[in-house]
């Protein structure tokens, strides 16, 4: 009996993973992200925060400090992020996204939305309505899972 109770969660978990992979493959990988995905992920994280340190980025993205240092150096050298001193601890550097980094993300968001809108044209009005409802439920459920 207990195994049967786990199966719906297992199936749901697998479907969620499949959905994330589909979104990644069809909207980001084929959408020609202008920088490597690991660098793009760092920009996305920094976009949602005023600033953060390398160790926090490592923890959030599950990367080693060595990997993150290389990514940060590349993003800094092209002007997508900047380093500044932590006012509470001058030994520590904080990272934040620059206007150029934000512009890169905004352009990518526009590309993804355009690609999504083009693909929506292939669906019937009923399918679009069903997708909209499903996405609202999914977003609300994920928010509830993490609140």
mmCIF file of N, CA and C in Angstrom:
data_model
loop_
_atom_site.group_PDB
_atom_site.id
_atom_site.type_symbol
_atom_site.label_atom_id
_atom_site.label_comp_id
_atom_site.label_asym_id
_atom_site.label_seq_id
_atom_site.Cartn_x
_atom_site.Cartn_y
_atom_site.Cartn_z
ATOM 1 N N UNK A 1 0.824 -1.200 0.000
ATOM 2 C CA UNK A 1 0.000 0.000 0.000
ATOM 3 C C UNK A 1 0.866 1.261 0.000
ATOM 4 N N UNK A 2 1.904 1.234 0.811
ATOM 5 C CA UNK A 2 2.764 2.403 0.904
ATOM 6 C C UNK A 2 3.445 2.690 -0.437
ATOM 7 N N UNK A 3 3.831 1.657 -1.191
ATOM 8 C CA UNK A 3 4.466 1.824 -2.492
ATOM 9 C C UNK A 3 3.524 2.508 -3.474
ATOM 10 N N UNK A 4 2.228 2.167 -3.427
ATOM 11 C CA UNK A 4 1.257 2.785 -4.317
ATOM 12 C C UNK A 4 1.102 4.274 -4.017
ATOM 13 N N UNK A 5 1.221 4.642 -2.746
ATOM 14 C CA UNK A 5 1.103 6.046 -2.374
ATOM 15 C C UNK A 5 2.283 6.856 -2.903
ATOM 16 N N UNK A 6 3.451 6.235 -3.017
ATOM 17 C CA UNK A 6 4.631 6.938 -3.502
ATOM 18 C C UNK A 6 4.591 7.116 -5.016
ATOM 19 N N UNK A 7 3.932 6.222 -5.725
ATOM 20 C CA UNK A 7 3.951 6.255 -7.181
ATOM 21 C C UNK A 7 3.422 7.551 -7.782
ATOM 22 N N UNK A 8 2.302 8.100 -7.328
ATOM 23 C CA UNK A 8 1.855 9.361 -7.937
ATOM 24 C C UNK A 8 2.888 10.471 -7.780
ATOM 25 N N UNK A 9 3.552 10.538 -6.617
ATOM 26 C CA UNK A 9 4.577 11.557 -6.416
ATOM 27 C C UNK A 9 5.762 11.303 -7.336
ATOM 28 N N UNK A 10 6.127 10.049 -7.490
ATOM 29 C CA UNK A 10 7.236 9.695 -8.360
ATOM 30 C C UNK A 10 6.921 10.057 -9.806
ATOM 31 N N UNK A 11 5.726 9.769 -10.251
ATOM 32 C CA UNK A 11 5.303 10.108 -11.607
ATOM 33 C C UNK A 11 5.271 11.626 -11.783
ATOM 34 N N UNK A 12 4.746 12.322 -10.812
ATOM 35 C CA UNK A 12 4.681 13.778 -10.861
ATOM 36 C C UNK A 12 6.082 14.386 -10.887
ATOM 37 N N UNK A 13 6.970 13.845 -10.098
ATOM 38 C CA UNK A 13 8.351 14.310 -10.069
ATOM 39 C C UNK A 13 9.013 14.100 -11.430
ATOM 40 N N UNK A 14 8.778 12.943 -12.032
ATOM 41 C CA UNK A 14 9.343 12.661 -13.354
ATOM 42 C C UNK A 14 8.772 13.613 -14.409
ATOM 43 N N UNK A 15 7.476 13.876 -14.350
ATOM 44 C CA UNK A 15 6.857 14.804 -15.305
ATOM 45 C C UNK A 15 7.401 16.218 -15.137
ATOM 46 N N UNK A 16 7.621 16.607 -13.903
ATOM 47 C CA UNK A 16 8.186 17.927 -13.638
ATOM 48 C C UNK A 16 9.581 18.033 -14.261
ATOM 49 N N UNK A 17 10.411 17.021 -14.048
ATOM 50 C CA UNK A 17 11.758 17.009 -14.611
ATOM 51 C C UNK A 17 11.701 17.046 -16.135
ATOM 52 N N UNK A 18 10.797 16.288 -16.717
ATOM 53 C CA UNK A 18 10.640 16.295 -18.175
ATOM 54 C C UNK A 18 10.247 17.682 -18.676
ATOM 55 N N UNK A 19 9.345 18.343 -17.954
ATOM 56 C CA UNK A 19 8.902 19.675 -18.350
ATOM 57 C C UNK A 19 10.060 20.671 -18.299
ATOM 58 N N UNK A 20 10.849 20.612 -17.238
ATOM 59 C CA UNK A 20 11.993 21.515 -17.114
ATOM 60 C C UNK A 20 12.975 21.273 -18.269
ATOM 61 N N UNK A 21 13.223 20.013 -18.593
ATOM 62 C CA UNK A 21 14.130 19.700 -19.700
ATOM 63 C C UNK A 21 13.574 20.170 -21.040
ATOM 64 N N UNK A 22 12.279 20.013 -21.242
ATOM 65 C CA UNK A 22 11.663 20.500 -22.478
ATOM 66 C C UNK A 22 11.788 22.016 -22.601
ATOM 67 N N UNK A 23 11.518 22.703 -21.528
ATOM 68 C CA UNK A 23 11.645 24.167 -21.542
ATOM 69 C C UNK A 23 13.091 24.551 -21.851
ATOM 70 N N UNK A 24 14.020 23.895 -21.186
ATOM 71 C CA UNK A 24 15.438 24.190 -21.427
ATOM 72 C C UNK A 24 15.806 23.924 -22.892
ATOM 73 N N UNK A 25 15.442 22.764 -23.395
ATOM 74 C CA UNK A 25 15.822 22.392 -24.763
ATOM 75 C C UNK A 25 15.163 23.257 -25.826
ATOM 76 N N UNK A 26 13.881 23.514 -25.696
ATOM 77 C CA UNK A 26 13.164 24.216 -26.751
ATOM 78 C C UNK A 26 13.210 25.732 -26.662
ATOM 79 N N UNK A 27 13.421 26.271 -25.472
ATOM 80 C CA UNK A 27 13.384 27.726 -25.339
ATOM 81 C C UNK A 27 14.734 28.348 -25.012
ATOM 82 N N UNK A 28 15.644 27.591 -24.452
ATOM 83 C CA UNK A 28 16.936 28.165 -24.120
ATOM 84 C C UNK A 28 18.056 27.598 -24.993
ATOM 85 N N UNK A 29 18.182 26.287 -25.037
ATOM 86 C CA UNK A 29 19.263 25.700 -25.835
ATOM 87 C C UNK A 29 19.082 26.052 -27.310
ATOM 88 N N UNK A 30 17.900 25.853 -27.866
ATOM 89 C CA UNK A 30 17.660 26.164 -29.270
ATOM 90 C C UNK A 30 17.463 27.660 -29.485
ATOM 91 N N UNK A 31 17.268 28.385 -28.408
ATOM 92 C CA UNK A 31 17.080 29.828 -28.499
ATOM 93 C C UNK A 31 18.386 30.588 -28.595
ATOM 94 N N UNK A 32 19.500 29.858 -28.665
ATOM 95 C CA UNK A 32 20.810 30.464 -28.848
ATOM 96 C C UNK A 32 21.164 31.466 -27.750
ATOM 97 N N UNK A 33 21.351 30.963 -26.552
ATOM 98 C CA UNK A 33 21.831 31.811 -25.465
ATOM 99 C C UNK A 33 23.213 32.318 -25.869
ATOM 100 N N UNK A 34 23.452 33.621 -25.770
ATOM 101 C CA UNK A 34 24.701 34.201 -26.280
ATOM 102 C C UNK A 34 25.940 33.919 -25.425
ATOM 103 N N UNK A 35 25.759 33.316 -24.246
ATOM 104 C CA UNK A 35 26.889 32.969 -23.385
ATOM 105 C C UNK A 35 26.657 31.543 -22.887
ATOM 106 N N UNK A 36 27.688 30.870 -22.371
ATOM 107 C CA UNK A 36 27.496 29.511 -21.846
ATOM 108 C C UNK A 36 26.413 29.479 -20.757
ATOM 109 N N UNK A 37 25.726 28.359 -20.666
ATOM 110 C CA UNK A 37 24.600 28.224 -19.747
ATOM 111 C C UNK A 37 24.997 28.489 -18.295
ATOM 112 N N UNK A 38 26.167 28.020 -17.867
ATOM 113 C CA UNK A 38 26.561 28.252 -16.471
ATOM 114 C C UNK A 38 26.724 29.749 -16.175
ATOM 115 N N UNK A 39 27.239 30.510 -17.145
ATOM 116 C CA UNK A 39 27.347 31.953 -16.974
ATOM 117 C C UNK A 39 25.960 32.608 -16.967
ATOM 118 N N UNK A 40 25.101 32.123 -17.831
ATOM 119 C CA UNK A 40 23.737 32.633 -17.908
ATOM 120 C C UNK A 40 23.017 32.427 -16.564
ATOM 121 N N UNK A 41 23.198 31.250 -15.968
ATOM 122 C CA UNK A 41 22.557 30.952 -14.679
ATOM 123 C C UNK A 41 23.036 31.898 -13.584
ATOM 124 N N UNK A 42 24.314 32.232 -13.597
ATOM 125 C CA UNK A 42 24.844 33.188 -12.610
ATOM 126 C C UNK A 42 24.159 34.542 -12.779
ATOM 127 N N UNK A 43 24.007 34.990 -14.024
ATOM 128 C CA UNK A 43 23.327 36.267 -14.263
ATOM 129 C C UNK A 43 21.882 36.219 -13.772
ATOM 130 N N UNK A 44 21.206 35.106 -14.011
ATOM 131 C CA UNK A 44 19.805 34.979 -13.574
ATOM 132 C C UNK A 44 19.717 35.080 -12.050
ATOM 133 N N UNK A 45 20.627 34.418 -11.354
ATOM 134 C CA UNK A 45 20.626 34.492 -9.888
ATOM 135 C C UNK A 45 20.907 35.919 -9.428
ATOM 136 N N UNK A 46 21.900 36.556 -10.026
ATOM 137 C CA UNK A 46 22.247 37.919 -9.613
ATOM 138 C C UNK A 46 21.140 38.911 -9.944
ATOM 139 N N UNK A 47 20.376 38.625 -10.967
ATOM 140 C CA UNK A 47 19.253 39.495 -11.336
ATOM 141 C C UNK A 47 18.229 39.564 -10.201
ATOM 142 N N UNK A 48 18.055 38.469 -9.507
ATOM 143 C CA UNK A 48 17.030 38.408 -8.469
ATOM 144 C C UNK A 48 17.534 38.889 -7.102
ATOM 145 N N UNK A 49 18.801 39.296 -7.025
ATOM 146 C CA UNK A 49 19.390 39.758 -5.761
ATOM 147 C C UNK A 49 20.116 41.071 -6.002
ATOM 148 N N UNK A 50 20.161 41.882 -4.999
ATOM 149 C CA UNK A 50 20.908 43.136 -5.134
ATOM 150 C C UNK A 50 22.390 42.843 -5.305
ATOM 151 N N UNK A 51 22.904 41.947 -4.474
ATOM 152 C CA UNK A 51 24.288 41.494 -4.582
ATOM 153 C C UNK A 51 24.438 40.219 -3.761
ATOM 154 N N UNK A 52 25.480 39.463 -4.076
ATOM 155 C CA UNK A 52 25.744 38.228 -3.337
ATOM 156 C C UNK A 52 27.224 37.889 -3.456
ATOM 157 N N UNK A 53 27.692 37.004 -2.607
ATOM 158 C CA UNK A 53 29.096 36.609 -2.643
ATOM 159 C C UNK A 53 29.256 35.299 -3.417
ATOM 160 N N UNK A 54 30.488 34.993 -3.767
ATOM 161 C CA UNK A 54 30.770 33.797 -4.558
ATOM 162 C C UNK A 54 30.312 32.532 -3.842
ATOM 163 N N UNK A 55 30.539 32.436 -2.552
ATOM 164 C CA UNK A 55 30.172 31.204 -1.833
ATOM 165 C C UNK A 55 28.662 30.958 -1.873
ATOM 166 N N UNK A 56 27.860 32.019 -1.823
ATOM 167 C CA UNK A 56 26.406 31.858 -1.931
ATOM 168 C C UNK A 56 26.014 31.377 -3.326
ATOM 169 N N UNK A 57 26.664 31.930 -4.350
ATOM 170 C CA UNK A 57 26.403 31.473 -5.718
ATOM 171 C C UNK A 57 26.774 30.002 -5.873
ATOM 172 N N UNK A 58 27.908 29.615 -5.320
ATOM 173 C CA UNK A 58 28.338 28.210 -5.385
ATOM 174 C C UNK A 58 27.288 27.303 -4.769
ATOM 175 N N UNK A 59 26.793 27.690 -3.634
ATOM 176 C CA UNK A 59 25.791 26.895 -2.931
ATOM 177 C C UNK A 59 24.489 26.807 -3.731
ATOM 178 N N UNK A 60 24.037 27.915 -4.266
ATOM 179 C CA UNK A 60 22.766 27.937 -4.992
ATOM 180 C C UNK A 60 22.836 27.175 -6.312
ATOM 181 N N UNK A 61 23.982 27.222 -6.977
ATOM 182 C CA UNK A 61 24.106 26.601 -8.296
ATOM 183 C C UNK A 61 24.861 25.270 -8.263
ATOM 184 N N UNK A 62 25.239 24.845 -7.065
ATOM 185 C CA UNK A 62 25.923 23.566 -6.875
ATOM 186 C C UNK A 62 27.185 23.460 -7.733
ATOM 187 N N UNK A 63 28.018 24.492 -7.648
ATOM 188 C CA UNK A 63 29.286 24.525 -8.358
ATOM 189 C C UNK A 63 30.409 24.721 -7.347
ATOM 190 N N UNK A 64 31.603 24.239 -7.700
ATOM 191 C CA UNK A 64 32.749 24.431 -6.814
ATOM 192 C C UNK A 64 33.202 25.890 -6.871
ATOM 193 N N UNK A 65 33.958 26.290 -5.867
ATOM 194 C CA UNK A 65 34.468 27.661 -5.839
ATOM 195 C C UNK A 65 35.393 27.902 -7.024
ATOM 196 N N UNK A 66 36.160 26.897 -7.411
ATOM 197 C CA UNK A 66 37.055 27.018 -8.555
ATOM 198 C C UNK A 66 36.264 27.260 -9.849
ATOM 199 N N UNK A 67 35.199 26.489 -10.054
ATOM 200 C CA UNK A 67 34.353 26.687 -11.236
ATOM 201 C C UNK A 67 33.726 28.079 -11.221
ATOM 202 N N UNK A 68 33.213 28.471 -10.053
ATOM 203 C CA UNK A 68 32.535 29.760 -9.952
ATOM 204 C C UNK A 68 33.508 30.910 -10.167
ATOM 205 N N UNK A 69 34.717 30.779 -9.671
ATOM 206 C CA UNK A 69 35.718 31.836 -9.860
ATOM 207 C C UNK A 69 35.987 32.057 -11.348
ATOM 208 N N UNK A 70 36.093 30.983 -12.101
ATOM 209 C CA UNK A 70 36.312 31.087 -13.550
ATOM 210 C C UNK A 70 35.135 31.782 -14.223
ATOM 211 N N UNK A 71 33.921 31.397 -13.848
ATOM 212 C CA UNK A 71 32.711 32.004 -14.416
ATOM 213 C C UNK A 71 32.657 33.493 -14.086
ATOM 214 N N UNK A 72 32.925 33.825 -12.828
ATOM 215 C CA UNK A 72 32.882 35.226 -12.387
ATOM 216 C C UNK A 72 33.928 36.054 -13.131
ATOM 217 N N UNK A 73 35.128 35.509 -13.315
ATOM 218 C CA UNK A 73 36.167 36.237 -14.042
ATOM 219 C C UNK A 73 35.722 36.529 -15.473
ATOM 220 N N UNK A 74 35.114 35.550 -16.128
ATOM 221 C CA UNK A 74 34.654 35.757 -17.506
ATOM 222 C C UNK A 74 33.548 36.807 -17.570
ATOM 223 N N UNK A 75 32.574 36.704 -16.667
ATOM 224 C CA UNK A 75 31.459 37.661 -16.667
ATOM 225 C C UNK A 75 31.925 39.073 -16.309
ATOM 226 N N UNK A 76 32.909 39.165 -15.431
ATOM 227 C CA UNK A 76 33.458 40.469 -15.059
ATOM 228 C C UNK A 76 34.233 41.075 -16.229
ATOM 229 N N UNK A 77 35.001 40.250 -16.917
ATOM 230 C CA UNK A 77 35.837 40.767 -18.015
ATOM 231 C C UNK A 77 35.005 41.298 -19.184
ATOM 232 N N UNK A 78 33.798 40.770 -19.380
ATOM 233 C CA UNK A 78 32.943 41.275 -20.464
ATOM 234 C C UNK A 78 31.951 42.329 -19.973
ATOM 235 N N UNK A 79 32.000 42.632 -18.681
ATOM 236 C CA UNK A 79 31.184 43.717 -18.151
ATOM 237 C C UNK A 79 29.754 43.349 -17.784
ATOM 238 N N UNK A 80 29.458 42.062 -17.607
ATOM 239 C CA UNK A 80 28.102 41.650 -17.238
ATOM 240 C C UNK A 80 27.860 41.653 -15.735
ATOM 241 N N UNK A 81 28.931 41.541 -14.948
ATOM 242 C CA UNK A 81 28.814 41.639 -13.491
ATOM 243 C C UNK A 81 29.963 42.502 -12.986
ATOM 244 N N UNK A 82 29.819 42.956 -11.742
ATOM 245 C CA UNK A 82 30.889 43.745 -11.130
ATOM 246 C C UNK A 82 31.093 43.288 -9.692
ATOM 247 N N UNK A 83 32.322 43.462 -9.245
ATOM 248 C CA UNK A 83 32.691 43.149 -7.859
ATOM 249 C C UNK A 83 32.748 44.452 -7.071
ATOM 250 N N UNK A 84 32.347 44.351 -5.819
ATOM 251 C CA UNK A 84 32.513 45.486 -4.916
ATOM 252 C C UNK A 84 32.669 44.952 -3.503
ATOM 253 N N UNK A 85 33.246 45.764 -2.640
ATOM 254 C CA UNK A 85 33.500 45.337 -1.260
ATOM 255 C C UNK A 85 32.208 45.234 -0.477
ATOM 256 N N UNK A 86 32.174 44.259 0.397
ATOM 257 C CA UNK A 86 31.061 44.116 1.329
ATOM 258 C C UNK A 86 31.248 45.170 2.416
ATOM 259 N N UNK A 87 30.277 46.074 2.580
ATOM 260 C CA UNK A 87 30.441 47.125 3.589
ATOM 261 C C UNK A 87 30.543 46.584 5.019
ATOM 262 N N UNK A 88 30.036 45.384 5.237
ATOM 263 C CA UNK A 88 30.088 44.796 6.578
ATOM 264 C C UNK A 88 31.367 43.991 6.814
ATOM 265 N N UNK A 89 32.031 43.573 5.735
ATOM 266 C CA UNK A 89 33.255 42.781 5.856
ATOM 267 C C UNK A 89 34.112 43.059 4.617
ATOM 268 N N UNK A 90 35.061 43.961 4.739
ATOM 269 C CA UNK A 90 35.860 44.396 3.583
ATOM 270 C C UNK A 90 36.708 43.278 2.975
ATOM 271 N N UNK A 91 36.903 42.180 3.698
ATOM 272 C CA UNK A 91 37.666 41.057 3.153
ATOM 273 C C UNK A 91 36.855 40.295 2.104
ATOM 274 N N UNK A 92 35.563 40.487 2.123
ATOM 275 C CA UNK A 92 34.654 39.745 1.251
ATOM 276 C C UNK A 92 34.195 40.606 0.084
ATOM 277 N N UNK A 93 34.175 40.015 -1.108
ATOM 278 C CA UNK A 93 33.673 40.712 -2.296
ATOM 279 C C UNK A 93 32.234 40.305 -2.567
ATOM 280 N N UNK A 94 31.455 41.271 -2.986
ATOM 281 C CA UNK A 94 30.082 41.010 -3.409
ATOM 282 C C UNK A 94 30.000 41.185 -4.917
ATOM 283 N N UNK A 95 29.097 40.474 -5.521
ATOM 284 C CA UNK A 95 28.897 40.534 -6.962
ATOM 285 C C UNK A 95 27.508 41.056 -7.251
ATOM 286 N N UNK A 96 27.400 41.832 -8.316
ATOM 287 C CA UNK A 96 26.078 42.294 -8.750
ATOM 288 C C UNK A 96 26.074 42.381 -10.271
ATOM 289 N N UNK A 97 24.885 42.318 -10.813
ATOM 290 C CA UNK A 97 24.723 42.379 -12.262
ATOM 291 C C UNK A 97 24.831 43.836 -12.713
ATOM 292 N N UNK A 98 25.437 44.056 -13.869
ATOM 293 C CA UNK A 98 25.562 45.403 -14.427
ATOM 294 C C UNK A 98 24.397 45.664 -15.384
ATOM 295 N N UNK A 99 24.314 46.886 -15.860
ATOM 296 C CA UNK A 99 23.286 47.235 -16.845
ATOM 297 C C UNK A 99 23.442 46.381 -18.106
ATOM 298 N N UNK A 100 24.703 46.116 -18.500
ATOM 299 C CA UNK A 100 24.947 45.282 -19.691
ATOM 300 C C UNK A 100 24.471 43.846 -19.457
ATOM 301 N N UNK A 101 24.703 43.328 -18.257
ATOM 302 C CA UNK A 101 24.231 41.982 -17.925
ATOM 303 C C UNK A 101 22.714 41.914 -17.907
ATOM 304 N N UNK A 102 22.091 42.936 -17.349
ATOM 305 C CA UNK A 102 20.628 42.992 -17.318
ATOM 306 C C UNK A 102 20.067 43.090 -18.734
ATOM 307 N N UNK A 103 20.720 43.854 -19.574
ATOM 308 C CA UNK A 103 20.286 43.999 -20.969
ATOM 309 C C UNK A 103 20.363 42.653 -21.698
ATOM 310 N N UNK A 104 21.417 41.888 -21.451
ATOM 311 C CA UNK A 104 21.546 40.561 -22.050
ATOM 312 C C UNK A 104 20.377 39.665 -21.632
ATOM 313 N N UNK A 105 20.048 39.679 -20.334
ATOM 314 C CA UNK A 105 18.928 38.870 -19.843
ATOM 315 C C UNK A 105 17.603 39.341 -20.427
ATOM 316 N N UNK A 106 17.421 40.652 -20.525
ATOM 317 C CA UNK A 106 16.180 41.194 -21.089
ATOM 318 C C UNK A 106 16.011 40.757 -22.548
ATOM 319 N N UNK A 107 17.097 40.813 -23.316
ATOM 320 C CA UNK A 107 17.031 40.373 -24.718
ATOM 321 C C UNK A 107 16.696 38.889 -24.809
ATOM 322 N N UNK A 108 17.291 38.094 -23.930
ATOM 323 C CA UNK A 108 17.014 36.656 -23.937
ATOM 324 C C UNK A 108 15.555 36.391 -23.548
ATOM 325 N N UNK A 109 15.050 37.114 -22.557
ATOM 326 C CA UNK A 109 13.640 36.981 -22.173
ATOM 327 C C UNK A 109 12.730 37.312 -23.352
ATOM 328 N N UNK A 110 13.074 38.373 -24.086
ATOM 329 C CA UNK A 110 12.280 38.743 -25.265
ATOM 330 C C UNK A 110 12.296 37.627 -26.307
ATOM 331 N N UNK A 111 13.470 37.025 -26.536
ATOM 332 C CA UNK A 111 13.571 35.911 -27.495
ATOM 333 C C UNK A 111 12.709 34.728 -27.063
ATOM 334 N N UNK A 112 12.768 34.402 -25.776
ATOM 335 C CA UNK A 112 11.992 33.266 -25.264
ATOM 336 C C UNK A 112 10.496 33.547 -25.407
ATOM 337 N N UNK A 113 10.068 34.741 -25.041
ATOM 338 C CA UNK A 113 8.646 35.097 -25.165
ATOM 339 C C UNK A 113 8.190 35.058 -26.626
ATOM 340 N N UNK A 114 9.030 35.569 -27.523
ATOM 341 C CA UNK A 114 8.695 35.551 -28.947
ATOM 342 C C UNK A 114 8.572 34.115 -29.452
ATOM 343 N N UNK A 115 9.519 33.278 -29.069
ATOM 344 C CA UNK A 115 9.485 31.857 -29.476
ATOM 345 C C UNK A 115 8.239 31.171 -28.907
ATOM 346 N N UNK A 116 7.930 31.475 -27.644
ATOM 347 C CA UNK A 116 6.750 30.883 -27.006
ATOM 348 C C UNK A 116 5.480 31.323 -27.734
ATOM 349 N N UNK A 117 5.374 32.614 -28.019
ATOM 350 C CA UNK A 117 4.193 33.129 -28.730
ATOM 351 C C UNK A 117 4.048 32.497 -30.107
ATOM 352 N N UNK A 118 5.164 32.303 -30.804
ATOM 353 C CA UNK A 118 5.111 31.650 -32.115
ATOM 354 C C UNK A 118 4.589 30.224 -31.991
ATOM 355 N N UNK A 119 5.024 29.527 -30.969
ATOM 356 C CA UNK A 119 4.592 28.128 -30.778
ATOM 357 C C UNK A 119 3.140 28.050 -30.322
ATOM 358 N N UNK A 120 2.685 29.055 -29.573
ATOM 359 C CA UNK A 120 1.281 29.079 -29.144
ATOM 360 C C UNK A 120 0.336 29.111 -30.336
ATOM 361 N N UNK A 121 0.771 29.719 -31.421
ATOM 362 C CA UNK A 121 -0.067 29.829 -32.617
ATOM 363 C C UNK A 121 -0.435 28.450 -33.176
ATOM 364 N N UNK A 122 0.310 27.424 -32.806
ATOM 365 C CA UNK A 122 0.030 26.064 -33.277
ATOM 366 C C UNK A 122 -1.083 25.373 -32.481
ATOM 367 N N UNK A 123 -1.474 25.989 -31.366
ATOM 368 C CA UNK A 123 -2.487 25.383 -30.489
ATOM 369 C C UNK A 123 -3.863 25.977 -30.759
ATOM 370 N N UNK A 124 -4.873 25.185 -30.457
ATOM 371 C CA UNK A 124 -6.248 25.673 -30.580
ATOM 372 C C UNK A 124 -6.555 26.586 -29.390
ATOM 373 N N UNK A 125 -7.621 27.395 -29.497
ATOM 374 C CA UNK A 125 -7.999 28.241 -28.351
ATOM 375 C C UNK A 125 -8.261 27.423 -27.078
ATOM 376 N N UNK A 126 -8.839 26.247 -27.229
ATOM 377 C CA UNK A 126 -9.098 25.400 -26.060
ATOM 378 C C UNK A 126 -7.780 24.907 -25.443
ATOM 379 N N UNK A 127 -6.815 24.542 -26.286
ATOM 380 C CA UNK A 127 -5.524 24.094 -25.772
ATOM 381 C C UNK A 127 -4.787 25.240 -25.066
ATOM 382 N N UNK A 128 -4.881 26.437 -25.619
ATOM 383 C CA UNK A 128 -4.242 27.599 -24.990
ATOM 384 C C UNK A 128 -4.881 27.877 -23.633
ATOM 385 N N UNK A 129 -6.197 27.800 -23.577
ATOM 386 C CA UNK A 129 -6.894 28.020 -22.303
ATOM 387 C C UNK A 129 -6.498 26.960 -21.281
ATOM 388 N N UNK A 130 -6.419 25.703 -21.715
ATOM 389 C CA UNK A 130 -6.005 24.620 -20.811
ATOM 390 C C UNK A 130 -4.571 24.795 -20.332
ATOM 391 N N UNK A 131 -3.704 25.214 -21.237
ATOM 392 C CA UNK A 131 -2.307 25.452 -20.876
ATOM 393 C C UNK A 131 -2.208 26.601 -19.868
ATOM 394 N N UNK A 132 -2.952 27.650 -20.105
ATOM 395 C CA UNK A 132 -2.947 28.797 -19.194
ATOM 396 C C UNK A 132 -3.391 28.373 -17.793
ATOM 397 N N UNK A 133 -4.475 27.635 -17.722
ATOM 398 C CA UNK A 133 -4.977 27.164 -16.424
ATOM 399 C C UNK A 133 -3.952 26.265 -15.747
ATOM 400 N N UNK A 134 -3.376 25.353 -16.514
ATOM 401 C CA UNK A 134 -2.375 24.432 -15.953
ATOM 402 C C UNK A 134 -1.158 25.180 -15.433
ATOM 403 N N UNK A 135 -0.718 26.181 -16.182
ATOM 404 C CA UNK A 135 0.456 26.949 -15.753
ATOM 405 C C UNK A 135 0.169 27.752 -14.487
ATOM 406 N N UNK A 136 -1.032 28.290 -14.382
ATOM 407 C CA UNK A 136 -1.403 29.016 -13.163
ATOM 408 C C UNK A 136 -1.393 28.077 -11.966
ATOM 409 N N UNK A 137 -1.955 26.895 -12.141
ATOM 410 C CA UNK A 137 -1.993 25.907 -11.052
ATOM 411 C C UNK A 137 -0.570 25.490 -10.682
ATOM 412 N N UNK A 138 0.272 25.241 -11.691
ATOM 413 C CA UNK A 138 1.656 24.845 -11.436
ATOM 414 C C UNK A 138 2.399 25.939 -10.665
ATOM 415 N N UNK A 139 2.280 27.188 -11.111
ATOM 416 C CA UNK A 139 2.951 28.299 -10.426
ATOM 417 C C UNK A 139 2.481 28.434 -8.986
ATOM 418 N N UNK A 140 1.182 28.359 -8.762
ATOM 419 C CA UNK A 140 0.642 28.458 -7.407
ATOM 420 C C UNK A 140 1.115 27.290 -6.540
ATOM 421 N N UNK A 141 1.164 26.109 -7.117
ATOM 422 C CA UNK A 141 1.596 24.924 -6.361
ATOM 423 C C UNK A 141 3.068 25.020 -5.974
ATOM 424 N N UNK A 142 3.898 25.460 -6.903
ATOM 425 C CA UNK A 142 5.321 25.604 -6.595
ATOM 426 C C UNK A 142 5.522 26.665 -5.521
ATOM 427 N N UNK A 143 4.807 27.779 -5.626
ATOM 428 C CA UNK A 143 4.896 28.811 -4.580
ATOM 429 C C UNK A 143 4.508 28.232 -3.226
ATOM 430 N N UNK A 144 3.441 27.445 -3.195
ATOM 431 C CA UNK A 144 2.973 26.862 -1.942
ATOM 432 C C UNK A 144 3.986 25.852 -1.388
ATOM 433 N N UNK A 145 4.631 25.080 -2.287
ATOM 434 C CA UNK A 145 5.612 24.097 -1.871
ATOM 435 C C UNK A 145 6.806 24.746 -1.154
ATOM 436 N N UNK A 146 7.125 25.976 -1.547
ATOM 437 C CA UNK A 146 8.327 26.622 -1.018
ATOM 438 C C UNK A 146 8.027 27.790 -0.067
ATOM 439 N N UNK A 147 6.763 27.948 0.303
ATOM 440 C CA UNK A 147 6.467 29.024 1.242
ATOM 441 C C UNK A 147 6.381 28.523 2.668
#
